[in-house]
Amino acid sequence: MFTLNRKQQVALDHYLVHEAGITIDLLMEAAAHAILRYLIDEVDESKELIFFTGPGNNGGDAYAAARLASGFFKHVTICESRSAREAVGVDSPAMRMRKICKCMNLSFERAERFKPEAQMVLIDGLLGSGFEPERGLSDEWKQVFETLNRGRNMGCQIISIDIPSGVDATTGAVCELAVEADVTLSFVYPKTGVFSYPGRNYAGRIITANLGLPRAVLQRFMQSYDEYFLRVTDEDFIRSLKWARARDGHKGLYGNGFLIAGSVEMPGAALMAAEAALRSGIGRLRAMADEGLAMQYMAKLPELMLRSYDEVGSELCDDVISDLKLSEGCLIGPGLGSNDSLWPLIEAAMIHCRSLILDADALNLISMDMERFRKLSAMRAKTQHMPVVLTPHPGEFARLAPDLSEKTRLEQAESFVRKYPSILVLKGAATVIAFPASGGELRMYLNESGNSGLSKGGSGDVLAGLMLGLLAQRPSDWRAVVAAVYLHGRAADLLMPSLGSRSLLPQDLIACFPELFRRLEDREFIEKEESCND
């Protein structure tokens, strides 16, 4: 699913009007019909609908929707902001929609005088994607925003048109008193800001209506635009990947993985990464471990093949090089600890591995010499191997790129992969995945799944292991990286009904994988309200 930022929404509107011949008035009418369909399907006709209108296009959508809703609902009121009233006489689409409502004798009130009552449905059409929080709010808007949020606290349902008023459509930043919606009805493409935190906290349930625009028109717009479009991972994307396994499949079909992780001091990271990889369906998994950890591997995961060592040194034996070459996927880093002698191993892996993930302590090591990593990445780019995958959390990313600390997460990801050719998985609330695609195109995904139950030590190790397993089965396929991030979060969502976010442990995610993959193989997908323990 694509999203649009503020600049891209302006470009789309311009394209539809000037290239496709679709007027803003027609788009408003289509948006109004989409709003009406939602209201008819989801809201009891006895409810009182209050449409809050601003002077811009969102206000025009609200005026038009109020007009349509008056034919189906008994109580419809338009609450105008002072800015909307002051725009009367201006020849704009919104004011044309307002004039029709006036001619039809719909009920009008001043927004600053309105007193919400419990159980009302308040429709927010005040400010749209053109709003920039850094400009601040006038006293007028503060008063109206307070009215909406007070209504929500009283039990009113808040429905925002396209984007909650006060949320930045590009960054997800919010202004003071931004409207907290229960539902956001987006049109054509949702705004990037409603998937980026903190904006995501204000959007509630996000529903997107196509407005009946021809797919060919939208495709031509996408092709004509010279910047990347952020994508959001969703069920449709995951469904599009083939998960069913052949009945006559054998381990040779499902990949060889190589895990270099763990130490006596931190054995759990390696054990969780290994089990996650095995639960993903990988054909074979070999682990390189010191003697102390090897015994724990054997006790917990007898499915592993082990290569034990006394200490990772600068001299790599032929067997290790052979393992790197034979592996469709390799993961280096979780729980290894600080070890400068890992550089030769990382360099060899970047030269020989088809798919390579660097996580945790491997990231901390390369952060000490990013120029060395850049040269290795450039060398790898000349091969047929996919770019190396880096999986930092915000603290690790700050060490990798301290010069990017003032940028937003999306800007950080974009700047980093342009400088260091790689697949960056910038973990956090709404994990960002960015990488260079063919022809110099930049691809960026924002992950929608997951919850605060993942904010525990070990969650990243499970993600890295799951990613290793999927990459081994789909070598050099970037979609495996995106799928791993989504499924990792999806497992956390499925465990919420039974465990909650507070008590969820990384091990619980692994226990959820069998049911998750079983349903995927059956070409089903788990509904959000279901639990792994049902």
PDB file of N, CA, C and O in Angstrom, residues 171-223:
ATOM      1  N   THR A 171       5.446  13.858   8.313  1.00  0.00           N
ATOM      2  CA  THR A 171       6.299  13.310   9.369  1.00  0.00           C
ATOM      3  C   THR A 171       5.544  12.590  10.477  1.00  0.00           C
ATOM      4  O   THR A 171       6.138  11.812  11.224  1.00  0.00           O
ATOM      5  N   GLY A 172       4.239  12.876  10.604  1.00  0.00           N
ATOM      6  CA  GLY A 172       3.499  12.329  11.739  1.00  0.00           C
ATOM      7  C   GLY A 172       3.636  13.161  12.994  1.00  0.00           C
ATOM      8  O   GLY A 172       3.083  12.801  14.040  1.00  0.00           O
ATOM      9  N   ALA A 173       4.375  14.276  12.920  1.00  0.00           N
ATOM     10  CA  ALA A 173       4.458  15.176  14.071  1.00  0.00           C
ATOM     11  C   ALA A 173       3.074  15.752  14.355  1.00  0.00           C
ATOM     12  O   ALA A 173       2.238  15.870  13.455  1.00  0.00           O
ATOM     13  N   VAL A 174       2.822  16.112  15.606  1.00  0.00           N
ATOM     14  CA  VAL A 174       1.513  16.643  15.984  1.00  0.00           C
ATOM     15  C   VAL A 174       1.681  17.953  16.725  1.00  0.00           C
ATOM     16  O   VAL A 174       2.694  18.189  17.384  1.00  0.00           O
ATOM     17  N   CYS A 175       0.666  18.793  16.607  1.00  0.00           N
ATOM     18  CA  CYS A 175       0.671  20.041  17.346  1.00  0.00           C
ATOM     19  C   CYS A 175      -0.055  19.843  18.673  1.00  0.00           C
ATOM     20  O   CYS A 175      -0.689  18.818  18.912  1.00  0.00           O
ATOM     21  N   GLU A 176       0.050  20.824  19.519  1.00  0.00           N
ATOM     22  CA  GLU A 176      -0.677  20.809  20.772  1.00  0.00           C
ATOM     23  C   GLU A 176      -2.174  20.704  20.484  1.00  0.00           C
ATOM     24  O   GLU A 176      -2.701  21.364  19.592  1.00  0.00           O
ATOM     25  N   LEU A 177      -2.864  19.848  21.205  1.00  0.00           N
ATOM     26  CA  LEU A 177      -4.313  19.670  21.110  1.00  0.00           C
ATOM     27  C   LEU A 177      -4.765  19.028  19.800  1.00  0.00           C
ATOM     28  O   LEU A 177      -5.942  19.103  19.440  1.00  0.00           O
ATOM     29  N   ALA A 178      -3.878  18.393  19.065  1.00  0.00           N
ATOM     30  CA  ALA A 178      -4.283  17.716  17.825  1.00  0.00           C
ATOM     31  C   ALA A 178      -5.469  16.795  18.095  1.00  0.00           C
ATOM     32  O   ALA A 178      -5.608  16.215  19.175  1.00  0.00           O
ATOM     33  N   VAL A 179      -6.324  16.675  17.094  1.00  0.00           N
ATOM     34  CA  VAL A 179      -7.548  15.884  17.244  1.00  0.00           C
ATOM     35  C   VAL A 179      -7.213  14.394  17.324  1.00  0.00           C
ATOM     36  O   VAL A 179      -6.465  13.875  16.492  1.00  0.00           O
ATOM     37  N   GLU A 180      -7.768  13.722  18.312  1.00  0.00           N
ATOM     38  CA  GLU A 180      -7.586  12.273  18.460  1.00  0.00           C
ATOM     39  C   GLU A 180      -8.805  11.575  17.866  1.00  0.00           C
ATOM     40  O   GLU A 180      -9.899  11.633  18.423  1.00  0.00           O
ATOM     41  N   ALA A 181      -8.599  10.920  16.739  1.00  0.00           N
ATOM     42  CA  ALA A 181      -9.714  10.304  16.022  1.00  0.00           C
ATOM     43  C   ALA A 181      -9.880   8.838  16.418  1.00  0.00           C
ATOM     44  O   ALA A 181      -8.916   8.159  16.763  1.00  0.00           O
ATOM     45  N   ASP A 182     -11.101   8.382  16.345  1.00  0.00           N
ATOM     46  CA  ASP A 182     -11.371   6.943  16.465  1.00  0.00           C
ATOM     47  C   ASP A 182     -11.199   6.279  15.103  1.00  0.00           C
ATOM     48  O   ASP A 182     -10.794   5.122  15.015  1.00  0.00           O
ATOM     49  N   VAL A 183     -11.546   7.021  14.053  1.00  0.00           N
ATOM     50  CA  VAL A 183     -11.448   6.515  12.679  1.00  0.00           C
ATOM     51  C   VAL A 183     -10.918   7.642  11.795  1.00  0.00           C
ATOM     52  O   VAL A 183     -11.323   8.799  11.950  1.00  0.00           O
ATOM     53  N   THR A 184     -10.009   7.304  10.896  1.00  0.00           N
ATOM     54  CA  THR A 184      -9.552   8.247   9.870  1.00  0.00           C
ATOM     55  C   THR A 184      -9.958   7.697   8.512  1.00  0.00           C
ATOM     56  O   THR A 184      -9.569   6.582   8.149  1.00  0.00           O
ATOM     57  N   LEU A 185     -10.769   8.458   7.786  1.00  0.00           N
ATOM     58  CA  LEU A 185     -11.191   8.063   6.444  1.00  0.00           C
ATOM     59  C   LEU A 185     -10.286   8.757   5.435  1.00  0.00           C
ATOM     60  O   LEU A 185     -10.391   9.969   5.214  1.00  0.00           O
ATOM     61  N   SER A 186      -9.367   8.006   4.833  1.00  0.00           N
ATOM     62  CA  SER A 186      -8.449   8.555   3.841  1.00  0.00           C
ATOM     63  C   SER A 186      -8.983   8.285   2.442  1.00  0.00           C
ATOM     64  O   SER A 186      -9.782   7.368   2.229  1.00  0.00           O
ATOM     65  N   PHE A 187      -8.481   9.057   1.491  1.00  0.00           N
ATOM     66  CA  PHE A 187      -8.956   8.945   0.111  1.00  0.00           C
ATOM     67  C   PHE A 187      -7.798   8.687  -0.838  1.00  0.00           C
ATOM     68  O   PHE A 187      -6.759   9.337  -0.757  1.00  0.00           O
ATOM     69  N   VAL A 188      -7.981   7.743  -1.743  1.00  0.00           N
ATOM     70  CA  VAL A 188      -7.022   7.335  -2.778  1.00  0.00           C
ATOM     71  C   VAL A 188      -5.819   6.659  -2.139  1.00  0.00           C
ATOM     72  O   VAL A 188      -5.599   5.463  -2.289  1.00  0.00           O
ATOM     73  N   TYR A 189      -4.980   7.422  -1.434  1.00  0.00           N
ATOM     74  CA  TYR A 189      -3.860   6.873  -0.678  1.00  0.00           C
ATOM     75  C   TYR A 189      -3.862   7.517   0.706  1.00  0.00           C
ATOM     76  O   TYR A 189      -4.089   8.721   0.828  1.00  0.00           O
ATOM     77  N   PRO A 190      -3.605   6.752   1.756  1.00  0.00           N
ATOM     78  CA  PRO A 190      -3.514   7.365   3.082  1.00  0.00           C
ATOM     79  C   PRO A 190      -2.263   8.233   3.181  1.00  0.00           C
ATOM     80  O   PRO A 190      -1.324   8.096   2.401  1.00  0.00           O
ATOM     81  N   LYS A 191      -2.270   9.132   4.150  1.00  0.00           N
ATOM     82  CA  LYS A 191      -1.126  10.022   4.333  1.00  0.00           C
ATOM     83  C   LYS A 191      -0.037   9.322   5.137  1.00  0.00           C
ATOM     84  O   LYS A 191      -0.313   8.563   6.072  1.00  0.00           O
ATOM     85  N   THR A 192       1.192   9.624   4.787  1.00  0.00           N
ATOM     86  CA  THR A 192       2.334   9.031   5.479  1.00  0.00           C
ATOM     87  C   THR A 192       2.271   9.303   6.973  1.00  0.00           C
ATOM     88  O   THR A 192       2.587   8.437   7.793  1.00  0.00           O
ATOM     89  N   GLY A 193       1.834  10.502   7.340  1.00  0.00           N
ATOM     90  CA  GLY A 193       1.836  10.892   8.744  1.00  0.00           C
ATOM     91  C   GLY A 193       0.951  10.074   9.650  1.00  0.00           C
ATOM     92  O   GLY A 193       1.195  10.009  10.854  1.00  0.00           O
ATOM     93  N   VAL A 194      -0.087   9.422   9.111  1.00  0.00           N
ATOM     94  CA  VAL A 194      -0.960   8.633   9.987  1.00  0.00           C
ATOM     95  C   VAL A 194      -0.362   7.257  10.277  1.00  0.00           C
ATOM     96  O   VAL A 194      -0.900   6.518  11.102  1.00  0.00           O
ATOM     97  N   PHE A 195       0.738   6.918   9.625  1.00  0.00           N
ATOM     98  CA  PHE A 195       1.428   5.669   9.930  1.00  0.00           C
ATOM     99  C   PHE A 195       2.731   5.906  10.683  1.00  0.00           C
ATOM    100  O   PHE A 195       3.396   4.953  11.092  1.00  0.00           O
ATOM    101  N   SER A 196       3.121   7.171  10.844  1.00  0.00           N
ATOM    102  CA  SER A 196       4.359   7.521  11.538  1.00  0.00           C
ATOM    103  C   SER A 196       4.014   8.058  12.925  1.00  0.00           C
ATOM    104  O   SER A 196       3.084   8.842  13.071  1.00  0.00           O
ATOM    105  N   TYR A 197       4.785   7.632  13.913  1.00  0.00           N
ATOM    106  CA  TYR A 197       4.501   8.103  15.273  1.00  0.00           C
ATOM    107  C   TYR A 197       5.098   9.491  15.477  1.00  0.00           C
ATOM    108  O   TYR A 197       6.127   9.811  14.891  1.00  0.00           O
ATOM    109  N   PRO A 198       4.386  10.343  16.266  1.00  0.00           N
ATOM    110  CA  PRO A 198       3.209  10.052  17.085  1.00  0.00           C
ATOM    111  C   PRO A 198       1.871  10.139  16.346  1.00  0.00           C
ATOM    112  O   PRO A 198       0.829   9.863  16.933  1.00  0.00           O
ATOM    113  N   GLY A 199       1.875  10.542  15.067  1.00  0.00           N
ATOM    114  CA  GLY A 199       0.622  10.683  14.331  1.00  0.00           C
ATOM    115  C   GLY A 199      -0.231   9.435  14.349  1.00  0.00           C
ATOM    116  O   GLY A 199      -1.469   9.520  14.373  1.00  0.00           O
ATOM    117  N   ARG A 200       0.423   8.260  14.340  1.00  0.00           N
ATOM    118  CA  ARG A 200      -0.333   6.998  14.353  1.00  0.00           C
ATOM    119  C   ARG A 200      -1.217   6.884  15.581  1.00  0.00           C
ATOM    120  O   ARG A 200      -2.311   6.293  15.521  1.00  0.00           O
ATOM    121  N   ASN A 201      -0.785   7.452  16.694  1.00  0.00           N
ATOM    122  CA  ASN A 201      -1.586   7.399  17.913  1.00  0.00           C
ATOM    123  C   ASN A 201      -2.866   8.225  17.815  1.00  0.00           C
ATOM    124  O   ASN A 201      -3.785   8.039  18.620  1.00  0.00           O
ATOM    125  N   TYR A 202      -2.935   9.148  16.869  1.00  0.00           N
ATOM    126  CA  TYR A 202      -4.077  10.040  16.737  1.00  0.00           C
ATOM    127  C   TYR A 202      -5.050   9.601  15.645  1.00  0.00           C
ATOM    128  O   TYR A 202      -6.134  10.158  15.524  1.00  0.00           O
ATOM    129  N   ALA A 203      -4.663   8.612  14.848  1.00  0.00           N
ATOM    130  CA  ALA A 203      -5.444   8.262  13.657  1.00  0.00           C
ATOM    131  C   ALA A 203      -6.524   7.230  13.918  1.00  0.00           C
ATOM    132  O   ALA A 203      -7.494   7.137  13.153  1.00  0.00           O
ATOM    133  N   GLY A 204      -6.392   6.432  14.967  1.00  0.00           N
ATOM    134  CA  GLY A 204      -7.362   5.373  15.195  1.00  0.00           C
ATOM    135  C   GLY A 204      -7.349   4.354  14.067  1.00  0.00           C
ATOM    136  O   GLY A 204      -6.303   4.055  13.479  1.00  0.00           O
ATOM    137  N   ARG A 205      -8.502   3.834  13.748  1.00  0.00           N
ATOM    138  CA  ARG A 205      -8.628   2.884  12.631  1.00  0.00           C
ATOM    139  C   ARG A 205      -8.526   3.657  11.308  1.00  0.00           C
ATOM    140  O   ARG A 205      -9.178   4.684  11.126  1.00  0.00           O
ATOM    141  N   ILE A 206      -7.685   3.180  10.405  1.00  0.00           N
ATOM    142  CA  ILE A 206      -7.460   3.875   9.137  1.00  0.00           C
ATOM    143  C   ILE A 206      -8.177   3.122   8.021  1.00  0.00           C
ATOM    144  O   ILE A 206      -7.943   1.931   7.800  1.00  0.00           O
ATOM    145  N   ILE A 207      -9.064   3.822   7.325  1.00  0.00           N
ATOM    146  CA  ILE A 207      -9.815   3.247   6.203  1.00  0.00           C
ATOM    147  C   ILE A 207      -9.526   4.097   4.974  1.00  0.00           C
ATOM    148  O   ILE A 207      -9.562   5.327   5.046  1.00  0.00           O
ATOM    149  N   THR A 208      -9.240   3.458   3.851  1.00  0.00           N
ATOM    150  CA  THR A 208      -8.913   4.183   2.627  1.00  0.00           C
ATOM    151  C   THR A 208      -9.933   3.874   1.542  1.00  0.00           C
ATOM    152  O   THR A 208     -10.211   2.707   1.268  1.00  0.00           O
ATOM    153  N   ALA A 209     -10.485   4.911   0.938  1.00  0.00           N
ATOM    154  CA  ALA A 209     -11.452   4.774  -0.157  1.00  0.00           C
ATOM    155  C   ALA A 209     -10.789   5.178  -1.469  1.00  0.00           C
ATOM    156  O   ALA A 209     -10.068   6.178  -1.525  1.00  0.00           O
ATOM    157  N   ASN A 210     -11.051   4.434  -2.523  1.00  0.00           N
ATOM    158  CA  ASN A 210     -10.421   4.695  -3.826  1.00  0.00           C
ATOM    159  C   ASN A 210     -11.018   5.899  -4.538  1.00  0.00           C
ATOM    160  O   ASN A 210     -10.356   6.544  -5.342  1.00  0.00           O
ATOM    161  N   LEU A 211     -12.250   6.233  -4.283  1.00  0.00           N
ATOM    162  CA  LEU A 211     -13.005   7.313  -4.933  1.00  0.00           C
ATOM    163  C   LEU A 211     -13.350   7.015  -6.384  1.00  0.00           C
ATOM    164  O   LEU A 211     -13.751   7.905  -7.135  1.00  0.00           O
ATOM    165  N   GLY A 212     -13.159   5.778  -6.798  1.00  0.00           N
ATOM    166  CA  GLY A 212     -13.530   5.400  -8.154  1.00  0.00           C
ATOM    167  C   GLY A 212     -12.578   5.889  -9.224  1.00  0.00           C
ATOM    168  O   GLY A 212     -12.929   5.894 -10.416  1.00  0.00           O
ATOM    169  N   LEU A 213     -11.362   6.260  -8.842  1.00  0.00           N
ATOM    170  CA  LEU A 213     -10.388   6.720  -9.832  1.00  0.00           C
ATOM    171  C   LEU A 213      -9.821   5.529 -10.597  1.00  0.00           C
ATOM    172  O   LEU A 213      -9.470   4.509  -9.991  1.00  0.00           O
ATOM    173  N   PRO A 214      -9.706   5.638 -11.923  1.00  0.00           N
ATOM    174  CA  PRO A 214      -9.156   4.525 -12.708  1.00  0.00           C
ATOM    175  C   PRO A 214      -7.720   4.196 -12.288  1.00  0.00           C
ATOM    176  O   PRO A 214      -6.903   5.103 -12.062  1.00  0.00           O
ATOM    177  N   ARG A 215      -7.444   2.910 -12.199  1.00  0.00           N
ATOM    178  CA  ARG A 215      -6.102   2.484 -11.813  1.00  0.00           C
ATOM    179  C   ARG A 215      -5.041   2.993 -12.777  1.00  0.00           C
ATOM    180  O   ARG A 215      -3.945   3.376 -12.376  1.00  0.00           O
ATOM    181  N   ALA A 216      -5.381   3.035 -14.056  1.00  0.00           N
ATOM    182  CA  ALA A 216      -4.420   3.490 -15.059  1.00  0.00           C
ATOM    183  C   ALA A 216      -4.019   4.942 -14.822  1.00  0.00           C
ATOM    184  O   ALA A 216      -2.857   5.324 -15.028  1.00  0.00           O
ATOM    185  N   VAL A 217      -4.966   5.769 -14.385  1.00  0.00           N
ATOM    186  CA  VAL A 217      -4.670   7.179 -14.101  1.00  0.00           C
ATOM    187  C   VAL A 217      -3.684   7.280 -12.940  1.00  0.00           C
ATOM    188  O   VAL A 217      -2.706   8.042 -12.987  1.00  0.00           O
ATOM    189  N   LEU A 218      -3.929   6.518 -11.885  1.00  0.00           N
ATOM    190  CA  LEU A 218      -3.036   6.547 -10.723  1.00  0.00           C
ATOM    191  C   LEU A 218      -1.656   6.006 -11.077  1.00  0.00           C
ATOM    192  O   LEU A 218      -0.629   6.524 -10.609  1.00  0.00           O
ATOM    193  N   GLN A 219      -1.609   4.970 -11.900  1.00  0.00           N
ATOM    194  CA  GLN A 219      -0.316   4.419 -12.302  1.00  0.00           C
ATOM    195  C   GLN A 219       0.485   5.436 -13.112  1.00  0.00           C
ATOM    196  O   GLN A 219       1.699   5.562 -12.942  1.00  0.00           O
ATOM    197  N   ARG A 220      -0.199   6.172 -13.985  1.00  0.00           N
ATOM    198  CA  ARG A 220       0.506   7.191 -14.772  1.00  0.00           C
ATOM    199  C   ARG A 220       1.052   8.298 -13.865  1.00  0.00           C
ATOM    200  O   ARG A 220       2.149   8.811 -14.092  1.00  0.00           O
ATOM    201  N   PHE A 221       0.277   8.633 -12.838  1.00  0.00           N
ATOM    202  CA  PHE A 221       0.773   9.635 -11.889  1.00  0.00           C
ATOM    203  C   PHE A 221       2.023   9.136 -11.193  1.00  0.00           C
ATOM    204  O   PHE A 221       3.016   9.860 -11.072  1.00  0.00           O
ATOM    205  N   MET A 222       1.975   7.889 -10.717  1.00  0.00           N
ATOM    206  CA  MET A 222       3.142   7.323 -10.029  1.00  0.00           C
ATOM    207  C   MET A 222       4.375   7.337 -10.929  1.00  0.00           C
ATOM    208  O   MET A 222       5.478   7.665 -10.500  1.00  0.00           O
ATOM    209  N   GLN A 223       4.178   6.970 -12.164  1.00  0.00           N
ATOM    210  CA  GLN A 223       5.305   6.908 -13.100  1.00  0.00           C
ATOM    211  C   GLN A 223       5.849   8.292 -13.443  1.00  0.00           C
ATOM    212  O   GLN A 223       7.026   8.443 -13.755  1.00  0.00           O
TER     213      GLN A 223
END
